[in-house]
mmCIF file of C-alpha atoms in Angstrom:
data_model
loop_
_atom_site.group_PDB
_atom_site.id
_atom_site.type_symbol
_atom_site.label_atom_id
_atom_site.label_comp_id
_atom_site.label_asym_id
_atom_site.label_seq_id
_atom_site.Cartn_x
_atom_site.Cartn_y
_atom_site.Cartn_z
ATOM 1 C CA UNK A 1 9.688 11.947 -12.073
ATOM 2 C CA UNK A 2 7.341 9.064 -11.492
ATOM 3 C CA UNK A 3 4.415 8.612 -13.130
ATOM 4 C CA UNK A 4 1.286 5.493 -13.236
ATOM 5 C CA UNK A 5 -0.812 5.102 -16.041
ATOM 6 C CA UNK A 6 -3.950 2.764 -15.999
ATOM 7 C CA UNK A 7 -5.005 3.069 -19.579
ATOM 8 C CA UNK A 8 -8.708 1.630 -18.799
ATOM 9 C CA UNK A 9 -11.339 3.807 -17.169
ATOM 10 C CA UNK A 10 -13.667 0.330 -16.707
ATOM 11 C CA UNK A 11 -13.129 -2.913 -17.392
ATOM 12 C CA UNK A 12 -16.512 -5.234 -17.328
ATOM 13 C CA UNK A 13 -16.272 -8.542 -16.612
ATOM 14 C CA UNK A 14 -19.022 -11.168 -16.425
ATOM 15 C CA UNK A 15 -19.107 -13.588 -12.354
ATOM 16 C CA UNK A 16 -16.778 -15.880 -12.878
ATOM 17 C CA UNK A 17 -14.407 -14.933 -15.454
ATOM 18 C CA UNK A 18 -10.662 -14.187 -14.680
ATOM 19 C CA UNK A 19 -10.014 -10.455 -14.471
ATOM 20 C CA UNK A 20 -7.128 -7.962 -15.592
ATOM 21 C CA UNK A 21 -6.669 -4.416 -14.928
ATOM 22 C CA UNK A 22 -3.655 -3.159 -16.561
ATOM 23 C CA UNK A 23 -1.074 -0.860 -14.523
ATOM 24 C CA UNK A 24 2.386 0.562 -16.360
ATOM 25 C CA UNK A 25 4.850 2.743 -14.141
ATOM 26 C CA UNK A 26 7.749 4.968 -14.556
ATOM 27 C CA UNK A 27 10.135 5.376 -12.149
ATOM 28 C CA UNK A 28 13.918 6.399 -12.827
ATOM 29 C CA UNK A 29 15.123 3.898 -9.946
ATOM 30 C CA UNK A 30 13.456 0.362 -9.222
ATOM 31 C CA UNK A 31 9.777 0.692 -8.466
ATOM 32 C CA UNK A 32 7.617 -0.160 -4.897
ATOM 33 C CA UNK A 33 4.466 -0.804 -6.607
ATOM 34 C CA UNK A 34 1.113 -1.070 -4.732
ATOM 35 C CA UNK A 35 -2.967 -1.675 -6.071
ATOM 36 C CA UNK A 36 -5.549 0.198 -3.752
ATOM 37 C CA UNK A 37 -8.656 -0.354 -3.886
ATOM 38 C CA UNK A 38 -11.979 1.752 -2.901
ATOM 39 C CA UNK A 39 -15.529 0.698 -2.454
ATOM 40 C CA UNK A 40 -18.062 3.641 -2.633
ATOM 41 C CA UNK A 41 -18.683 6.074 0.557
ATOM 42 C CA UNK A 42 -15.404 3.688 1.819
ATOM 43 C CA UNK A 43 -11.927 4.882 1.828
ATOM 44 C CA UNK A 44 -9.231 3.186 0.280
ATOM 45 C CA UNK A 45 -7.969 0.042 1.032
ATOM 46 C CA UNK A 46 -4.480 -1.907 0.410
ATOM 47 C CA UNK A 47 -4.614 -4.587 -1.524
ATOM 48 C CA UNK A 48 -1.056 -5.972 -2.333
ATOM 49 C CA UNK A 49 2.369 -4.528 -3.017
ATOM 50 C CA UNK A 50 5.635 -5.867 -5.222
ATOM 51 C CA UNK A 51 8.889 -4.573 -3.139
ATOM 52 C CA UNK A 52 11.356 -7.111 -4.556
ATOM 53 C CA UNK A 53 11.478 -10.981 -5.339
ATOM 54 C CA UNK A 54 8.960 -13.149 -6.761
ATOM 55 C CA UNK A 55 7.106 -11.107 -9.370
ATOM 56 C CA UNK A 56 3.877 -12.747 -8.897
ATOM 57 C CA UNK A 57 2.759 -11.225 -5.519
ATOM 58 C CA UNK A 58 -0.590 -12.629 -3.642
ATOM 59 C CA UNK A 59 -3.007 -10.386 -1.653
ATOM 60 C CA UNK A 60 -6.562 -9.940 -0.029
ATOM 61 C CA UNK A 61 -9.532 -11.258 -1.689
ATOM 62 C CA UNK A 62 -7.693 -13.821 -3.678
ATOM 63 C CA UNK A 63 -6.420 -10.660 -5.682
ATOM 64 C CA UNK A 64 -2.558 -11.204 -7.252
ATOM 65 C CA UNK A 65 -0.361 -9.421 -9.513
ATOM 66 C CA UNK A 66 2.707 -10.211 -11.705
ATOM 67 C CA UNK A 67 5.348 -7.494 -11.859
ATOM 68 C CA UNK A 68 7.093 -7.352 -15.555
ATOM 69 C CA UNK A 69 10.249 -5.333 -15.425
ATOM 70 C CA UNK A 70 10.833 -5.366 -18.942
ATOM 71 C CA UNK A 71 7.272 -4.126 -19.749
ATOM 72 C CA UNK A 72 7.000 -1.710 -16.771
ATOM 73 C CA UNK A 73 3.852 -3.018 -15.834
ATOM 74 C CA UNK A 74 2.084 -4.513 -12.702
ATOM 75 C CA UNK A 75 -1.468 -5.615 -13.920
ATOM 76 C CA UNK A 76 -3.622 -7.314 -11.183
ATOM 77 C CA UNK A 77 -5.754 -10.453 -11.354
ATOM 78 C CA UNK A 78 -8.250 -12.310 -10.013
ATOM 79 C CA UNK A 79 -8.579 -15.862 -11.626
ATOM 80 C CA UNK A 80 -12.776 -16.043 -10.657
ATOM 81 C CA UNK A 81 -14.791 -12.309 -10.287
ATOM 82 C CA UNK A 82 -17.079 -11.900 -7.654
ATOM 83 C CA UNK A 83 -19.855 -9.338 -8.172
ATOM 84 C CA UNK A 84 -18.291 -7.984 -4.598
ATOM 85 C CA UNK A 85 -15.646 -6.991 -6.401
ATOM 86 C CA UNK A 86 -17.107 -4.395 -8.018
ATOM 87 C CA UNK A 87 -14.975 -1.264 -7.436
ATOM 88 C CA UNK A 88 -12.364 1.607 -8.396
ATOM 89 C CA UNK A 89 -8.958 0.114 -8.417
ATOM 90 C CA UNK A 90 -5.903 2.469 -8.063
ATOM 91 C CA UNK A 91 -2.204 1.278 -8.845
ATOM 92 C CA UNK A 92 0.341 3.624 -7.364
ATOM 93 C CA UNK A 93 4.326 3.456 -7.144
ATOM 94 C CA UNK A 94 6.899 4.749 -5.211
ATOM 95 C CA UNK A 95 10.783 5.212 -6.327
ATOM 96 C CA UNK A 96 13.119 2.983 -4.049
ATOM 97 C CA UNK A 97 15.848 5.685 -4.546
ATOM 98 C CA UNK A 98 14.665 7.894 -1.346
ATOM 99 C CA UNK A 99 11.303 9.474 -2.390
ATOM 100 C CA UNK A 100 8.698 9.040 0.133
ATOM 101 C CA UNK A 101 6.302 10.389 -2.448
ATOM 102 C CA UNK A 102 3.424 8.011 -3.863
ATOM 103 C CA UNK A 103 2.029 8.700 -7.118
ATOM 104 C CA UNK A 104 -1.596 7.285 -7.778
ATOM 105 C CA UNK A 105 -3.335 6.486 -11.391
ATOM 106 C CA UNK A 106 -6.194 7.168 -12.299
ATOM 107 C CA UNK A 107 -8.171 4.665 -11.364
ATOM 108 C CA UNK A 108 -10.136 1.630 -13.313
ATOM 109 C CA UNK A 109 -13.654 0.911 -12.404
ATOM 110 C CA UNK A 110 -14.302 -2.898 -12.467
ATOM 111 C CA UNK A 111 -17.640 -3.770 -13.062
ATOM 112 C CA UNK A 112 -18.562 -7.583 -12.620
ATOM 113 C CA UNK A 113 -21.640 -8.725 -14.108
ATOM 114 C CA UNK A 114 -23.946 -11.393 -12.789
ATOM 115 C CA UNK B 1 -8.487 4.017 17.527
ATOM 116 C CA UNK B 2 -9.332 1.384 15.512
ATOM 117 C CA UNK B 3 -8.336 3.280 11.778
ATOM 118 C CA UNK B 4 -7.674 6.483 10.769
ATOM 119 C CA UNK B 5 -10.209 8.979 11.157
ATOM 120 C CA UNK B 6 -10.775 12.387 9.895
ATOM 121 C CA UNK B 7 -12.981 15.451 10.744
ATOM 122 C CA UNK B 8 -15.064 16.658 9.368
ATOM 123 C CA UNK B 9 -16.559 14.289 7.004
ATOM 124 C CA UNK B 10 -17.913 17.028 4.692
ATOM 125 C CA UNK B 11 -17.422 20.471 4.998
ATOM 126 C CA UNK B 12 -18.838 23.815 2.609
ATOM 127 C CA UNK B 13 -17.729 27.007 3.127
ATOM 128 C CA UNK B 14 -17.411 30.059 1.243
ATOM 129 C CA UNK B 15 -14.873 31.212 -1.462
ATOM 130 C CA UNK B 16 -12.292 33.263 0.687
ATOM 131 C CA UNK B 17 -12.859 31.412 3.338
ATOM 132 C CA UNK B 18 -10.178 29.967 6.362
ATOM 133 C CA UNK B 19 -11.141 25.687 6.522
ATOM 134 C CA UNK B 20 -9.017 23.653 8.881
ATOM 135 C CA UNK B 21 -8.946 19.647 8.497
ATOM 136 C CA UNK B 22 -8.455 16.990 10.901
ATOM 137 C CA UNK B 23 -6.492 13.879 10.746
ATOM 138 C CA UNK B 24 -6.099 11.257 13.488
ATOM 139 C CA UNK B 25 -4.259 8.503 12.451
ATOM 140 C CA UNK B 26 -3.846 5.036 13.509
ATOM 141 C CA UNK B 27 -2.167 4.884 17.267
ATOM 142 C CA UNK B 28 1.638 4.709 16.970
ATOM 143 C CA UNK B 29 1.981 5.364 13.100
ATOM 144 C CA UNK B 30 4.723 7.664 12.611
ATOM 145 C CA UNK B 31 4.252 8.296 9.243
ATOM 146 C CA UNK B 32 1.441 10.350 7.705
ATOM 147 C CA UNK B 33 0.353 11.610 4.628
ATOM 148 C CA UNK B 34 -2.174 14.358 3.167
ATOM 149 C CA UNK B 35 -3.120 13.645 -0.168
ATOM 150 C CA UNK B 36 -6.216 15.350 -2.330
ATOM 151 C CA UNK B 37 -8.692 13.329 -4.511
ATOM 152 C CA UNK B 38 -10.497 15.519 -7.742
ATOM 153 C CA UNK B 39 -13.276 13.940 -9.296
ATOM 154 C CA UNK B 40 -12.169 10.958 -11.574
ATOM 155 C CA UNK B 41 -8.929 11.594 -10.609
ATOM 156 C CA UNK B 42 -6.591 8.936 -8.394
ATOM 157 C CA UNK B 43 -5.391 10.673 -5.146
ATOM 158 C CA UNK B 44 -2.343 13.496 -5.315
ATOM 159 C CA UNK B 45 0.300 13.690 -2.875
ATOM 160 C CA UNK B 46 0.403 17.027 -0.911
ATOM 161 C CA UNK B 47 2.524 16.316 2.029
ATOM 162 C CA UNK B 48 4.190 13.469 4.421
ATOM 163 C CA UNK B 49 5.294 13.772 7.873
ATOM 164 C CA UNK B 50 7.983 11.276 9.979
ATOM 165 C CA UNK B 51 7.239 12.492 13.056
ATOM 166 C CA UNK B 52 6.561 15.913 13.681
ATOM 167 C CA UNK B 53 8.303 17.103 10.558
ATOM 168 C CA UNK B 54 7.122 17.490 7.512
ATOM 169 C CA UNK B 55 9.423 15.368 5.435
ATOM 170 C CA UNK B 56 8.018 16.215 1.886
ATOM 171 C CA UNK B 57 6.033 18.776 1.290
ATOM 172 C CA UNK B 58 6.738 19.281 -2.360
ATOM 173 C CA UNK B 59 2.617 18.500 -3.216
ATOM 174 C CA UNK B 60 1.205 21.926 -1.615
ATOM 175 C CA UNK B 61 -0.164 23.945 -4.735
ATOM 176 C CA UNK B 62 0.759 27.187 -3.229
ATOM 177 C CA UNK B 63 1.493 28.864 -0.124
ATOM 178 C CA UNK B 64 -2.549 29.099 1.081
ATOM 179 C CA UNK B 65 -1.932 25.107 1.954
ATOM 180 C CA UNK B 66 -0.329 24.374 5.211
ATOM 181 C CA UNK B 67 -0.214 21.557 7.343
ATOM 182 C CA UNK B 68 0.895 20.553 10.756
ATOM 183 C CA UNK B 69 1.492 18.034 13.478
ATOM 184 C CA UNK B 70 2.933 19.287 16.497
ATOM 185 C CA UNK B 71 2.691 16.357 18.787
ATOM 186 C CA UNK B 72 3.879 13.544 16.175
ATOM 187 C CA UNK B 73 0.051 12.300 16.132
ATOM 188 C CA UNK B 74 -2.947 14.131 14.893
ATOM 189 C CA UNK B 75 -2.385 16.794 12.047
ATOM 190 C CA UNK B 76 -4.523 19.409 10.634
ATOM 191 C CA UNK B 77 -4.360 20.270 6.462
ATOM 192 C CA UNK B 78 -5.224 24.333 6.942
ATOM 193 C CA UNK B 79 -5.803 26.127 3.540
ATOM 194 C CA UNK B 80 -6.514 30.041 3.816
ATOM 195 C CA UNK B 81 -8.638 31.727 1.494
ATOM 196 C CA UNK B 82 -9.791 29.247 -0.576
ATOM 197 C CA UNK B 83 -10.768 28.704 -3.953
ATOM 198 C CA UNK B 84 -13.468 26.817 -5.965
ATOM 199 C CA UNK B 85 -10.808 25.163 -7.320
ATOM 200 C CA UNK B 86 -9.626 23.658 -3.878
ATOM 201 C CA UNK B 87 -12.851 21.673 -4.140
ATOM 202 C CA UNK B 88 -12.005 18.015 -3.420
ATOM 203 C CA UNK B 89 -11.825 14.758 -1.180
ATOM 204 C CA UNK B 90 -8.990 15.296 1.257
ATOM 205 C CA UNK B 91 -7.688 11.959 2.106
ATOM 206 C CA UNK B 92 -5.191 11.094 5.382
ATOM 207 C CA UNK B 93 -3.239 8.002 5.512
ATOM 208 C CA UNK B 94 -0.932 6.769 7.852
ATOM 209 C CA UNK B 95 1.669 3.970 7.911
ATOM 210 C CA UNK B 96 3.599 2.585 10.638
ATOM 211 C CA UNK B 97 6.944 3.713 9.789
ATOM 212 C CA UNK B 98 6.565 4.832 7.117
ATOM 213 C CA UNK B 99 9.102 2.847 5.095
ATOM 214 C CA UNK B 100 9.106 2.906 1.101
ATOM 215 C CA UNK B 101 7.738 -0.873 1.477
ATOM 216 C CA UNK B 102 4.848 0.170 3.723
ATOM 217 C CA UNK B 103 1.355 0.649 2.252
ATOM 218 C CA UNK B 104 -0.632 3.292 3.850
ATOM 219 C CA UNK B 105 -3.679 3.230 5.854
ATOM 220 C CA UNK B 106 -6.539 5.622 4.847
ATOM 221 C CA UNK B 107 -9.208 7.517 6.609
ATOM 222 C CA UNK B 108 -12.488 8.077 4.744
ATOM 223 C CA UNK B 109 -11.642 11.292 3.597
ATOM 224 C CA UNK B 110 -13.071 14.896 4.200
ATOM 225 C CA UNK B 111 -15.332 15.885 1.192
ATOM 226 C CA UNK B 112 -14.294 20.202 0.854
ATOM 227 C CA UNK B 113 -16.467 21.991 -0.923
ATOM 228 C CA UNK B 114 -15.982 26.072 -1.670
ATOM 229 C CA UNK B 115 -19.162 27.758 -3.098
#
């Protein structure tokens, strides 16, 4: 089975800080990993992905995420928060070994803070 | 069209009730996906369809869920007699292939409420 757990239900961050929200998977094969993210009354929206190579994989928004194999984890970053960035952030992961399946966390609400 | 779009945006009907949803996805996707979003809760995987076929369907709950897409392009999630408990966001995505790499393209969702 495959499981996501985003142990952070918010994570506040004053403008112009670097952010982290913290993603760990488990997957019995090698992991697609993806971060969603949704504004409110919007639906969600891809951000990035990790499929294989580099482990530090760039996406929209200046958004980018480093994918540890040895600490099952795929936190994303943002090096400067914009108060536009306030949202719900989802990690999710698929199983490379044939499962079509997605399975979603929970969710982290990132609040920046003028 | 332009994104994925889904009807009807909210919906209430009564405990016992028949509800049908509708999903048109993005033109010449051939992958799509139901998935069902609780309150505080990320979204969970119901069903994905290649093509007319529904691939995976190991996400129903039970046998009141049932979904379809006989033409390979807009589906409809139909749950009979529903619950309280089936209360939710219903969220559609679609992807072009729908390869393991692919992210997934999602509509807005239909809010389902049962009173």
């Amino acid at each position: 089975a495959q499981s996501v757990a985003q142990p952070e239900d918010q994570v506040n961050v004053a403008e112009g800080n670097p952010l982290t929200v913290k993603c760990t998977y488990s997957v019995s094969g090698n992991p697609y990993l993806f971060w969603y993210v949704q504004y409110p009354n919007r639906g969600l929206q891809f951000l990035l992905k990790y499929i294989t190579g580099d482990n530090l994989v760039k996406g929209s928004y200046g958004f980018e995420a480093e994918f540890n194999k040895s600490q099952t984890s795929f936190h994303l970053k943002k090096p400067s928060a914009l108060v536009s960035d306030s949202a719900l952030y989802f990690c999710a992961v698929r199983d490379t070994g044939g499962y079509q399946k997605v399975t979603f966390g929970t969710g982290t609400k990132l609040q920046v803070i003028p | 069209g332009a994104g994925v779009s889904q009807t009807p945006s909210n919906k209430v009907t009564e405990k016992g009730k028949y509800v049908e949803l509708r999903c048109d996805p993005i033109s010449g996707h051939t992958a799509l996906y139901w998935y069902r979003q609780s309150l505080g809760q990320g979204p969970e995987f119901l069903i994905y369809f290649q093509g007319t076929g529904a691939a995976d369907d190991s996400g129903l709950p039970n046998d009141r869920f049932f979904a379809v897409r006989p033409e390979g392009s807009v589906s409809t999630l139909k749950i009979q007699r529903t619950e309280r408990g089936d209360s939710a966001v219903y969220l559609c995505a679609s992807s072009p292939l729908g390869g393991a790499g692919d992210e997934a393209f999602f509509g807005q969702g239909t809010r389902l409420t049962v009173v």
